[in-house]
Tab-separated table of C-alpha atoms and ligand atoms in Angstrom:
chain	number	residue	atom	x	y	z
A	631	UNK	CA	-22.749	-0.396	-20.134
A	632	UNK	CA	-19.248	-1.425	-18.940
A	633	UNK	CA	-18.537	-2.753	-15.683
A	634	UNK	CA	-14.946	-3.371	-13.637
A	635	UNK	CA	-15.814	-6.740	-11.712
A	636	UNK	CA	-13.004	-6.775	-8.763
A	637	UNK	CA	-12.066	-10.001	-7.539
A	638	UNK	CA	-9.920	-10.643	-3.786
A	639	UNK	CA	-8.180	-13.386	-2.910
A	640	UNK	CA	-6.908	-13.594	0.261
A	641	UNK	CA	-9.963	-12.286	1.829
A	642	UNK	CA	-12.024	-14.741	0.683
A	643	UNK	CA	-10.144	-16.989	3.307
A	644	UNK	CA	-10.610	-14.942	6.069
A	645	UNK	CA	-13.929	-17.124	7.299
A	646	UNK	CA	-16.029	-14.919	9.786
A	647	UNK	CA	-14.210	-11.869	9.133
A	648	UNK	CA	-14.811	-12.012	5.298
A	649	UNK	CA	-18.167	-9.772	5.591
A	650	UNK	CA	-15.775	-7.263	7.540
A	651	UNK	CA	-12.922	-7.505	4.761
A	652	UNK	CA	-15.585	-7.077	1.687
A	653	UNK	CA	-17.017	-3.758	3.666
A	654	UNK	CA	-13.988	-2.381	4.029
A	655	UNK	CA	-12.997	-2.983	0.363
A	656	UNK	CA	-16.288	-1.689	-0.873
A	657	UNK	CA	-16.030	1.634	1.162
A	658	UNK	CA	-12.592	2.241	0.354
A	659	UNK	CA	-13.274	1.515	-3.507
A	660	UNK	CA	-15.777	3.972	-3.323
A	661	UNK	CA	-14.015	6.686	-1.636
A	662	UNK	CA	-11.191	5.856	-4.131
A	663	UNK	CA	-13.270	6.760	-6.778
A	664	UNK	CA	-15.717	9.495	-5.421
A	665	UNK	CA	-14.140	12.166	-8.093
A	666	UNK	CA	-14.508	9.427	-10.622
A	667	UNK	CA	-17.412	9.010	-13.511
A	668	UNK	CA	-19.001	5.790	-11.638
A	669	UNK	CA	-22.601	5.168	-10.995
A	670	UNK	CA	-21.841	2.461	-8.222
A	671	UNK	CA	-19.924	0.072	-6.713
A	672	UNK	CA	-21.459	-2.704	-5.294
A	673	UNK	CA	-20.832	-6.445	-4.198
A	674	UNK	CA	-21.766	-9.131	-6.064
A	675	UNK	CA	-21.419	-13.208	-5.224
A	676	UNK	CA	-17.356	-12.725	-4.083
A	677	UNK	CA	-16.160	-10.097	-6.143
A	678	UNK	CA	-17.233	-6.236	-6.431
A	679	UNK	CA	-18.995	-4.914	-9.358
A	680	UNK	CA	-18.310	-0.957	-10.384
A	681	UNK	CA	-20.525	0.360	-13.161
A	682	UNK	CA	-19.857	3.300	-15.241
A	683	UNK	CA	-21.822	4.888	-17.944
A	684	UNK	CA	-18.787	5.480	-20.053
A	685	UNK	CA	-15.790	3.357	-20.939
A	686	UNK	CA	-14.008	6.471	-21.598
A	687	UNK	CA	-13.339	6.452	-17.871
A	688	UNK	CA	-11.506	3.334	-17.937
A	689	UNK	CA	-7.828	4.383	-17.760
A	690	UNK	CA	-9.453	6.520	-14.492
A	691	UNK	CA	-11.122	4.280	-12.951
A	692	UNK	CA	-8.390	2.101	-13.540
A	693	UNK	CA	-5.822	4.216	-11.982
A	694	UNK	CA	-7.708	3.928	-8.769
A	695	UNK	CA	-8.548	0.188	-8.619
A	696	UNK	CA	-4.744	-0.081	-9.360
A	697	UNK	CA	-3.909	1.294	-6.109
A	698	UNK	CA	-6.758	-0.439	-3.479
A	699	UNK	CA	-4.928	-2.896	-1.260
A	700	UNK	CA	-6.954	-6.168	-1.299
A	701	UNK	CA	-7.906	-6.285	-4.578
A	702	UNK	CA	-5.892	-9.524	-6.227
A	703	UNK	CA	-7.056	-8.650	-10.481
A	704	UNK	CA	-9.361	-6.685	-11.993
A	705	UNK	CA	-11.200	-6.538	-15.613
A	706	UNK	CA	-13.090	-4.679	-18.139
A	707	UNK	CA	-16.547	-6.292	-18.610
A	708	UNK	CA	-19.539	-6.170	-20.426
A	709	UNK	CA	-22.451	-8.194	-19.412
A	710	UNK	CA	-26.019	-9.436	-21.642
A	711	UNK	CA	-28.752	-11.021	-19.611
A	712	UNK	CA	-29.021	-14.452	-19.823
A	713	UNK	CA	-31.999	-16.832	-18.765
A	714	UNK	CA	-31.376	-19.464	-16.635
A	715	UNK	CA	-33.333	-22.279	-17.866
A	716	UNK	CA	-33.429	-21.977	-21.516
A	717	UNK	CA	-30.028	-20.034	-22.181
A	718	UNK	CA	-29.419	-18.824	-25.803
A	719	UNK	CA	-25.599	-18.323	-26.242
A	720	UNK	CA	-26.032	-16.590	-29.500
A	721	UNK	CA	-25.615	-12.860	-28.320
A	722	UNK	CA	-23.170	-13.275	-25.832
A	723	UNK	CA	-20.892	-15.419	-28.667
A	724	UNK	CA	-21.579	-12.322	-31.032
A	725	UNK	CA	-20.800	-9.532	-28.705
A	726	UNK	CA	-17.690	-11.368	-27.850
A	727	UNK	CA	-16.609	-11.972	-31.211
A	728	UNK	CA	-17.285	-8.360	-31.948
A	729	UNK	CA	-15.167	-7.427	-28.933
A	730	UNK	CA	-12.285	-9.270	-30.345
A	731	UNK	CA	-11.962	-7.546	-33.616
A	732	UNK	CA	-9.855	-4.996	-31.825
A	733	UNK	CA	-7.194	-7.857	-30.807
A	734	UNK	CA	-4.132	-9.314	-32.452
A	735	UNK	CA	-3.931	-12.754	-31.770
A	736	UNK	CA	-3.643	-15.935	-32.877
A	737	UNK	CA	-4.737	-18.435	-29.829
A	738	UNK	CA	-7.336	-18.445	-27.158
A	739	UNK	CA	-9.246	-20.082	-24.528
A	740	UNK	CA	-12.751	-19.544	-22.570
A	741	UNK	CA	-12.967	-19.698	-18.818
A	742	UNK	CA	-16.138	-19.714	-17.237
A	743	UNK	CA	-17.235	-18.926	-13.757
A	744	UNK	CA	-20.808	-19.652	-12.359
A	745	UNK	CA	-21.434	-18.133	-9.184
A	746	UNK	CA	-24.663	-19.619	-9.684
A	747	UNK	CA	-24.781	-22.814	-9.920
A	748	UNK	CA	-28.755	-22.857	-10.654
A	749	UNK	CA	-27.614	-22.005	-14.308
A	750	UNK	CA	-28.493	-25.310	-16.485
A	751	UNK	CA	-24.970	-25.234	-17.993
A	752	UNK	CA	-22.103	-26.408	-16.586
A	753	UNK	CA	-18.852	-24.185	-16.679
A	754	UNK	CA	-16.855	-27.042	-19.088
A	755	UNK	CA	-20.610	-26.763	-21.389
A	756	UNK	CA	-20.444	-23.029	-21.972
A	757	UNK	CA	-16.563	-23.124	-22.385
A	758	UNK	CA	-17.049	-25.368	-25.538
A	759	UNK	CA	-20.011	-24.090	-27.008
A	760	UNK	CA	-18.684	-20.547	-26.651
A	761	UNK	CA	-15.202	-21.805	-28.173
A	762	UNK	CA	-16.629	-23.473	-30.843
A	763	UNK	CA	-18.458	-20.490	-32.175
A	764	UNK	CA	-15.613	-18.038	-31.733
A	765	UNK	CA	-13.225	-21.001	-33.573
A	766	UNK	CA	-15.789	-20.068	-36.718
A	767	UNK	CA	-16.381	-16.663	-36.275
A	768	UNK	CA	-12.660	-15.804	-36.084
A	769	UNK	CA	-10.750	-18.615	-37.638
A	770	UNK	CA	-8.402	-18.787	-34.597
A	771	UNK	CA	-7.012	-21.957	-32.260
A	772	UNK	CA	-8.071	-22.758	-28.895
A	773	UNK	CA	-4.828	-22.761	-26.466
A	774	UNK	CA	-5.126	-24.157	-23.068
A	775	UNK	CA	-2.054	-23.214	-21.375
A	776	UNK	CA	-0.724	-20.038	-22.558
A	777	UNK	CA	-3.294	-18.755	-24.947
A	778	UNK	CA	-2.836	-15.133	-26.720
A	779	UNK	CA	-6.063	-13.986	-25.244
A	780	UNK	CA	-8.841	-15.672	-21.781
A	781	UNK	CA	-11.994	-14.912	-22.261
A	782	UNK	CA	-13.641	-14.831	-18.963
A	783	UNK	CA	-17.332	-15.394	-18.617
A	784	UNK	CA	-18.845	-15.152	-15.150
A	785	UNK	CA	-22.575	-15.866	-14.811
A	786	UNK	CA	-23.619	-14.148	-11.801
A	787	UNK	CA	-27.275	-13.447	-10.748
A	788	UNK	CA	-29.108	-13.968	-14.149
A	789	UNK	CA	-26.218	-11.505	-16.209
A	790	UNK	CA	-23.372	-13.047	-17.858
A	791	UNK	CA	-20.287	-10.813	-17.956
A	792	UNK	CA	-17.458	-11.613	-19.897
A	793	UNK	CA	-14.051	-9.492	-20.324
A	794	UNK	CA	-10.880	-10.361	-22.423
A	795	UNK	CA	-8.159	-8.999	-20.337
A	796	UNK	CA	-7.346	-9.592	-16.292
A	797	UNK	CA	-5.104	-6.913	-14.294
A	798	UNK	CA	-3.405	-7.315	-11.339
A	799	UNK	CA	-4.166	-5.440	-8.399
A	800	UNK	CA	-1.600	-4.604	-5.752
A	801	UNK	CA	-2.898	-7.357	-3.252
A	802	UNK	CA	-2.470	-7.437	0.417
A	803	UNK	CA	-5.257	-6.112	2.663
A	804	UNK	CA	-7.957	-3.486	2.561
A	805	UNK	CA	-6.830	0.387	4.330
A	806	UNK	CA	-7.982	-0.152	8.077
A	807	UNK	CA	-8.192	-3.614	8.176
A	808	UNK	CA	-5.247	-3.589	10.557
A	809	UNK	CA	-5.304	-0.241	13.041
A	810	UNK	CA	-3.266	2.848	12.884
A	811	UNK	CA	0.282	2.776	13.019
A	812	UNK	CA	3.306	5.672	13.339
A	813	UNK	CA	6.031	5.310	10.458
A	814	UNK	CA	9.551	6.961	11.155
A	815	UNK	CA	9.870	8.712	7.663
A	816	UNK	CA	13.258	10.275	6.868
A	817	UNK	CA	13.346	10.856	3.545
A	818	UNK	CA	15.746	8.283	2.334
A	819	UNK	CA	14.351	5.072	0.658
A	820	UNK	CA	14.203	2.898	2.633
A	821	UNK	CA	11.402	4.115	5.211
A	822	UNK	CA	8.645	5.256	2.426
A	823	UNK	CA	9.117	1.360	1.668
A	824	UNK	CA	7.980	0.178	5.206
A	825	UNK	CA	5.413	2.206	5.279
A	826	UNK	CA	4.037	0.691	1.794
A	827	UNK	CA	4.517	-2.679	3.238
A	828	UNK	CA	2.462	-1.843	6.368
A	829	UNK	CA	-0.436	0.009	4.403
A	830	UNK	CA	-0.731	-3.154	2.168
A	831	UNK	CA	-0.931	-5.336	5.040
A	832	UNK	CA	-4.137	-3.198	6.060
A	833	UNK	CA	-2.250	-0.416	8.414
A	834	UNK	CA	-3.623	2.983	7.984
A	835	UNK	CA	0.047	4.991	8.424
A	836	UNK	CA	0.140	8.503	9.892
A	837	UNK	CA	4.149	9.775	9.760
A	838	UNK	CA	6.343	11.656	11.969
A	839	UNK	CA	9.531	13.035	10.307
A	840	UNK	CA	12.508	14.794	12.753
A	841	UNK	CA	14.468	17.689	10.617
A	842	UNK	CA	17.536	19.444	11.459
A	843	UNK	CA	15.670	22.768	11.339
A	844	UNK	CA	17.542	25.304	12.843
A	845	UNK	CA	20.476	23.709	11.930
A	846	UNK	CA	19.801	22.740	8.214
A	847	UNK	CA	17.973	23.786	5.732
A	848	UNK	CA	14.237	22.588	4.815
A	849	UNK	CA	15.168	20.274	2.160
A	850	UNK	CA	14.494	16.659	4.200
A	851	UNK	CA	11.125	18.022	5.050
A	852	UNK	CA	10.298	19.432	2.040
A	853	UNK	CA	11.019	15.558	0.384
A	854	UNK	CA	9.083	13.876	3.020
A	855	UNK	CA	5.912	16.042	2.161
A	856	UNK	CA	6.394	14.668	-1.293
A	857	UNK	CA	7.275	10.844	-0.312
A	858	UNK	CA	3.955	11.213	2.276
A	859	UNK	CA	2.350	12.850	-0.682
A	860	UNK	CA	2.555	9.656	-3.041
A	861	UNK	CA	2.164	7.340	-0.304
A	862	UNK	CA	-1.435	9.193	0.255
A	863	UNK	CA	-2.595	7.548	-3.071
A	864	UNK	CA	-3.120	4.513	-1.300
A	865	UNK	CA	-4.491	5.360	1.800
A	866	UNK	CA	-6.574	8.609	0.189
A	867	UNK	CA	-5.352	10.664	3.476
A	868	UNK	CA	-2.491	11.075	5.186
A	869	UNK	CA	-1.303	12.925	8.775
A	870	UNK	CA	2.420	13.918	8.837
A	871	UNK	CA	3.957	15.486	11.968
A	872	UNK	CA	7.187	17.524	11.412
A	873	UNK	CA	8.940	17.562	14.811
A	874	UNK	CA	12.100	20.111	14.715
A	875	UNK	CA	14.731	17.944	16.366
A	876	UNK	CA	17.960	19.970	16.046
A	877	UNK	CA	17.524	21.989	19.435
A	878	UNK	CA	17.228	18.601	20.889
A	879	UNK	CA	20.504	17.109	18.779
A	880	UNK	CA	22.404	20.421	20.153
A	881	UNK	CA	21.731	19.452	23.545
A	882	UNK	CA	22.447	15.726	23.124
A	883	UNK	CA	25.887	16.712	21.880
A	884	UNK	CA	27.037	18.891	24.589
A	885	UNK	CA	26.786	15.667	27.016
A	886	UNK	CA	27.599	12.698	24.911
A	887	UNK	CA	30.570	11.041	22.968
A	888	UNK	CA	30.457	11.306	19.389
A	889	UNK	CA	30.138	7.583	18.962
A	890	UNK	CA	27.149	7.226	20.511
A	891	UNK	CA	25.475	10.017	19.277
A	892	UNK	CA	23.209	8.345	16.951
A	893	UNK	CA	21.826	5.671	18.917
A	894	UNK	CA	21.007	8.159	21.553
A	895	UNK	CA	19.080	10.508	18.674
A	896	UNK	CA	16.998	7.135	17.763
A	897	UNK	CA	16.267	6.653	21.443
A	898	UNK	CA	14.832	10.409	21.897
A	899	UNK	CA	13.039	10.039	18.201
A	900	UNK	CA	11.455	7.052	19.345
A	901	UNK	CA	10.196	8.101	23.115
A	902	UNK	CA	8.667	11.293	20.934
A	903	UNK	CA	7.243	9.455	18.252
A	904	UNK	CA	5.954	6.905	20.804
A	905	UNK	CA	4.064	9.352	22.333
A	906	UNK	CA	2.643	10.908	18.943
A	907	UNK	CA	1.582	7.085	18.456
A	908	UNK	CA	-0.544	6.805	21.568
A	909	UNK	CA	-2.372	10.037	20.582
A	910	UNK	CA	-3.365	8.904	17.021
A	911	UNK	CA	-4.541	5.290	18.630
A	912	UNK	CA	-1.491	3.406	16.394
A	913	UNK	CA	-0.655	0.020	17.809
A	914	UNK	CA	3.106	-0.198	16.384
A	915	UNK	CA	6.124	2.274	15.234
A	916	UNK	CA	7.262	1.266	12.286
A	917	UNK	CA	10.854	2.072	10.943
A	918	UNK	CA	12.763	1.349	7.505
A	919	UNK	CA	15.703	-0.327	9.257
A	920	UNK	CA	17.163	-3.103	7.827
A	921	UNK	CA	19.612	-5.524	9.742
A	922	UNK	CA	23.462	-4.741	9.702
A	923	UNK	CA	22.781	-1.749	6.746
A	924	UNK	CA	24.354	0.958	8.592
A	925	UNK	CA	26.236	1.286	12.124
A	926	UNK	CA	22.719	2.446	13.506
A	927	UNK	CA	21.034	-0.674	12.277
A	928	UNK	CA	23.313	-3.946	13.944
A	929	UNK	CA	21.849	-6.429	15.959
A	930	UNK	CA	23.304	-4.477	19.392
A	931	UNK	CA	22.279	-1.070	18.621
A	932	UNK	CA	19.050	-1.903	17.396
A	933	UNK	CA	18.030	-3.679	20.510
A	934	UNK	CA	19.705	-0.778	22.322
A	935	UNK	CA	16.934	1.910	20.414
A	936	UNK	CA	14.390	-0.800	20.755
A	937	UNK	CA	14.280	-0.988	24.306
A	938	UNK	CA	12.882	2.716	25.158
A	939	UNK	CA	9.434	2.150	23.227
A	940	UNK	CA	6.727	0.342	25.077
A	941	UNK	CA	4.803	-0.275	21.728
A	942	UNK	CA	5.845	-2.919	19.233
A	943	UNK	CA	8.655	-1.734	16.887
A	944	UNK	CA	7.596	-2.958	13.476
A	945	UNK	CA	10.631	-3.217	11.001
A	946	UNK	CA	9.187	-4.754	7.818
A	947	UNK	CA	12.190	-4.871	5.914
A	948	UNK	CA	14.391	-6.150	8.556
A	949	UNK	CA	15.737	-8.962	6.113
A	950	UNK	CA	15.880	-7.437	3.120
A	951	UNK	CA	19.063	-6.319	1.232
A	952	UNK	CA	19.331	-2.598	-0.292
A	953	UNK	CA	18.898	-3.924	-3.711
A	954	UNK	CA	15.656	-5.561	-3.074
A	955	UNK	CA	14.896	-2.647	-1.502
A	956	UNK	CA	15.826	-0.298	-4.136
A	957	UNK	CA	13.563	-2.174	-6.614
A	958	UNK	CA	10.775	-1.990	-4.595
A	959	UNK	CA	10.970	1.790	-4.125
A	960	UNK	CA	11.313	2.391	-7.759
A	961	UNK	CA	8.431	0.045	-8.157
A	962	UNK	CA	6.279	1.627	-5.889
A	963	UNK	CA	7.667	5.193	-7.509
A	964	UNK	CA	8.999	6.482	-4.259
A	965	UNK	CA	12.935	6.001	-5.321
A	966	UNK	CA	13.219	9.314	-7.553
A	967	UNK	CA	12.487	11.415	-4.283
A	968	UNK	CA	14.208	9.594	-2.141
A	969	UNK	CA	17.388	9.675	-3.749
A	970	UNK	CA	17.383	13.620	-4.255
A	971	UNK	CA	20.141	15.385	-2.046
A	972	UNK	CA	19.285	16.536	0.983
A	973	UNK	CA	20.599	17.205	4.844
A	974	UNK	CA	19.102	14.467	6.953
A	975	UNK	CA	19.144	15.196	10.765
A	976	UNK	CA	21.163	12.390	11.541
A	977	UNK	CA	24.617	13.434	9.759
A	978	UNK	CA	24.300	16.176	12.525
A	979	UNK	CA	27.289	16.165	15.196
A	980	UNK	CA	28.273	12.676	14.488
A	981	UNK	CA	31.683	11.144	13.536
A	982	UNK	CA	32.561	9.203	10.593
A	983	UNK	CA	32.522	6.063	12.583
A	984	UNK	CA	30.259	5.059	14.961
A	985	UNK	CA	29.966	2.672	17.659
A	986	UNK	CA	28.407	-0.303	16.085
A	987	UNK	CA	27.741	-2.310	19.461
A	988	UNK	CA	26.314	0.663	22.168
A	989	UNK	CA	25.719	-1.129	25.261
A	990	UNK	CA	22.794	-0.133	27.131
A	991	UNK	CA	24.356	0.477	30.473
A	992	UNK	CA	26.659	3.545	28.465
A	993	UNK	CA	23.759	4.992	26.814
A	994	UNK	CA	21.863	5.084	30.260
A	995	UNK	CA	24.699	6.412	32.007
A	996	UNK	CA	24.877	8.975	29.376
A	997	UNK	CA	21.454	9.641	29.332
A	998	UNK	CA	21.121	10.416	33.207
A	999	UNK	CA	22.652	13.898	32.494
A	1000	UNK	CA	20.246	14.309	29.969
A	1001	UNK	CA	16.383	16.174	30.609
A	1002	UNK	CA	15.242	13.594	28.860
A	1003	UNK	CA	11.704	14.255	29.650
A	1004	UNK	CA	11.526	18.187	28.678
A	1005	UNK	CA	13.486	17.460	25.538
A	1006	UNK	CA	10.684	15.092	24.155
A	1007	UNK	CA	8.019	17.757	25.868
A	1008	UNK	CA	9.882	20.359	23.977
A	1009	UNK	CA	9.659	18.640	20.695
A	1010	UNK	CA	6.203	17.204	21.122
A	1011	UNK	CA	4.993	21.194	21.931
A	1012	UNK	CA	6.779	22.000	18.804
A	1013	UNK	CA	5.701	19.326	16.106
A	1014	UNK	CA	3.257	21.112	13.252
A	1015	UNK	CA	0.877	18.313	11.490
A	1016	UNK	CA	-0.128	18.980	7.590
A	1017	UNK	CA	-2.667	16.839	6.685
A	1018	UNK	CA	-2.813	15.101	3.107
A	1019	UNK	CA	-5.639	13.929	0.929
A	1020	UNK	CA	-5.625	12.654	-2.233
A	1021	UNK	CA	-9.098	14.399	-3.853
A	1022	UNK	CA	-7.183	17.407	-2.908
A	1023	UNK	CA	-4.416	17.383	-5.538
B	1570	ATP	P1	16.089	5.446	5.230
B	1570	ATP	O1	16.445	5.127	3.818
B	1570	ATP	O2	14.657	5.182	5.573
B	1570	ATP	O3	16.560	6.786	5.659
B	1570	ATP	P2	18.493	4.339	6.138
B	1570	ATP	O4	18.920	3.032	5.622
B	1570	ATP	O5	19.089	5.578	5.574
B	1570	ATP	O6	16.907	4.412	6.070
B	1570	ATP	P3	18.854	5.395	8.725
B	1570	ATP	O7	19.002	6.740	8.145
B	1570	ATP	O8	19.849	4.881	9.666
B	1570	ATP	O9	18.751	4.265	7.669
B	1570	ATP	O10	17.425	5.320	9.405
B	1570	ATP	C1	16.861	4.130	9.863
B	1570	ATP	C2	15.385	4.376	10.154
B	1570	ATP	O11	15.224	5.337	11.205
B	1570	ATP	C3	14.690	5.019	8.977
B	1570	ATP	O12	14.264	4.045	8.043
B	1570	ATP	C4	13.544	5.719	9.629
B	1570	ATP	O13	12.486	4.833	9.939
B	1570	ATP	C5	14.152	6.211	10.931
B	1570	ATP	N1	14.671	7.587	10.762
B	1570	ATP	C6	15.939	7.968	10.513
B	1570	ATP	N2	16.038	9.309	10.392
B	1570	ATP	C7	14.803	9.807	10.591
B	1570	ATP	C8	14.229	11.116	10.614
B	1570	ATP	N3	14.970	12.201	10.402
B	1570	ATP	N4	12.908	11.242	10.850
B	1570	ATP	C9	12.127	10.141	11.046
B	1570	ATP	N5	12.622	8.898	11.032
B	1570	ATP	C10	13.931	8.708	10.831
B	1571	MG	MG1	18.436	7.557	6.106
């Protein structure tokens, strides 16, 4: 029977809160892979055990581990009882050696792992006795550093398992671990990337996205359902409100100077969103500026936006460059869809060059002819919600 054996890292630091961090792991590993062929997923002595009756579902199962926040690597294992007292080494040598007929190579090494240290042999025993007999069997070179292929054996409550390759998970926290918070999504690349960074630091993310609709077509929106549509892979289900925004642009325009148009837009799509945030219990807003980028993003105008929400503005990739960003977008596979045309709401009614430094007194001033309070009713009243889950597609 094969087995994926699941090991975390950074959890296993988290002292009292580890039970929390392993439950959390557990339940979203299991709703990961609810459509999957798996028979159960269950802890074992600091890592999780998944069995399945077929290896056929590996590249399946796979897929899903792949995309779990909190788990550091993953393997393929097969596992032999083993007796604790009066081990005999020969079937476990045999099965391995069988194992790596499939494998070009020309160096290895064995790495052992009791979690139970009531096992007779030490770790540094059963690494040369099982090295030894694979040297014969296979006619190959043990390779400390480096080696071709590690054998991992991990004895763990009277089984030994061993597998021959380890995968990297994605890392960072389990889904939940860290509250609800609202991502500003527009469709460009850099947002979809905060929100990845938040999820994998244990945020569940629901979105809000502001389109042009009257005024342009529904090609932003129609993106950002597809950008909140691969994000949903690693949170299994996703909330998206769509909040029509260019009735509310219109009016902005008729009262304000062109330069300043766009930090007054980010003030009114943060007071709505901020409000959107309170109802789905999120802690933080979370936006995909990064500092200096664009005229909307220096260290003025951002404080200028900043200082209408109440809640925490969480800007993850505050200090990263576009290129850094780029990669991780194409990484994460986000970048293709971002980088297909489209009318974002924000080239609406403003000028070629904006005022990089609005001063807060201006934007009030401006802003006191301004309902502001029925224009984010108005587009709260209007916002329609599609809900996202990944069983569903
Ligand atoms: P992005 O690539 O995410 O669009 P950007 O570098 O193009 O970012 P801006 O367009 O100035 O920068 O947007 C800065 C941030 O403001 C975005 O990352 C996003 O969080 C938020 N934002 C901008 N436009 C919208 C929108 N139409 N709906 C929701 N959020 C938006
Ligand atoms: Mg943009």
């Amino acid at each position: 029977m094969p087995y994926a054996l699941v090991h975390y890292h950074e959890l296993a630091l988290k002292g009292r809160n580890r039970g929390f961090f392993e439950q959390r792991l557990i339940q979203h590993l299991q709703n990961s892979l609810k459509k999957a062929n798996v028979t159960e997923v269950r802890p074992l002595s600091g890592r999780i055990r998944i069995t399945f009756p077929n290896e056929s579902s590996w590249e399946d199962i796979r897929d899903r581990i792949r995309h779990t926040f909190g788990v550091a690597n993953y393997s393929l294992a097969h596992a032999l009882p083993i007796d604790y007292e009066t081990p005999d080494l020969k079937p476990l040598c045999e099965a391995i050696a069988t194992a790596l007929q499939s494998r070009t190579f020309e160096t290895f090494r064995v790495t052992t792992k009791r979690a139970d240290k009531r096992f007779s042999k030490t770790s540094v025993e059963l690494n040369r006795e099982i090295g030894a007999y694979l040297c014969a069997a296979t006619g190959k070179r043990v390779r400390l550093n480096g080696a071709d292929v590690n054998v991992v054996v991990e004895v763990v409550d009277h089984t030994v398992y061993f597998s021959l390759v380890k995968y990297p998970g994605p890392g960072g926290l389990p889904t939940g671990i860290s509250r609800n918070v609202l991502c500003l999504i527009s469709g460009g690349i850099d947002s979809p990337v905060a929100a990845y960074r938040m999820m994998k630091r244990g945020c569940r993310v629901i979105f809000v996205h502001f389109h042009g609709r009257p005024y342009l077509s529904r090609a932003s929106e129609e993106k950002v359902r597809d950008l909140v549509s691969l994000l949903t892979r690693y949170q299994l289900t996703a909330r998206l409100y769509l909040v029509p925004f260019g009735e509310i642009q219109r009016q902005i325009v008729a009262d304000s100077p062109a330069p300043i148009r766009v930090v007054l837009y980010r003030r009114m799509m943060m007071r709505i969103a901020e409000q959107l945030a309170e109802k789905e219990h999120c802690w933080g807003l979370v936006t995909g500026d990064s500092l200096g980028q664009v005229a909307s993003q220096t260290a003025e105008n951002l404080q200028t936006v900043s200082q209408v929400a109440h809640l925490p503005i969480l800007r993850p990739l505050i200090g990263m460059d576009k290129i850094e960003i780029t990669d991780e977008a194409q990484q994460i596979g986000t970048f293709e869809t971002s980088i297909e045309p489209d009318q974002d709401c924000c080239t609406l009614f403003v000028p070629r060059h904006p005022n990089t430094r609005c001063r807060l007194d201006t934007i009030q001033q401006t802003e006191e002819s301004l309902s502001i309070q029925d224009m984010v009713r108005e587009g709260l009243e209007a916002a329609e919600l599609a809900e996202f889950s990944f069983h569903a597609s």
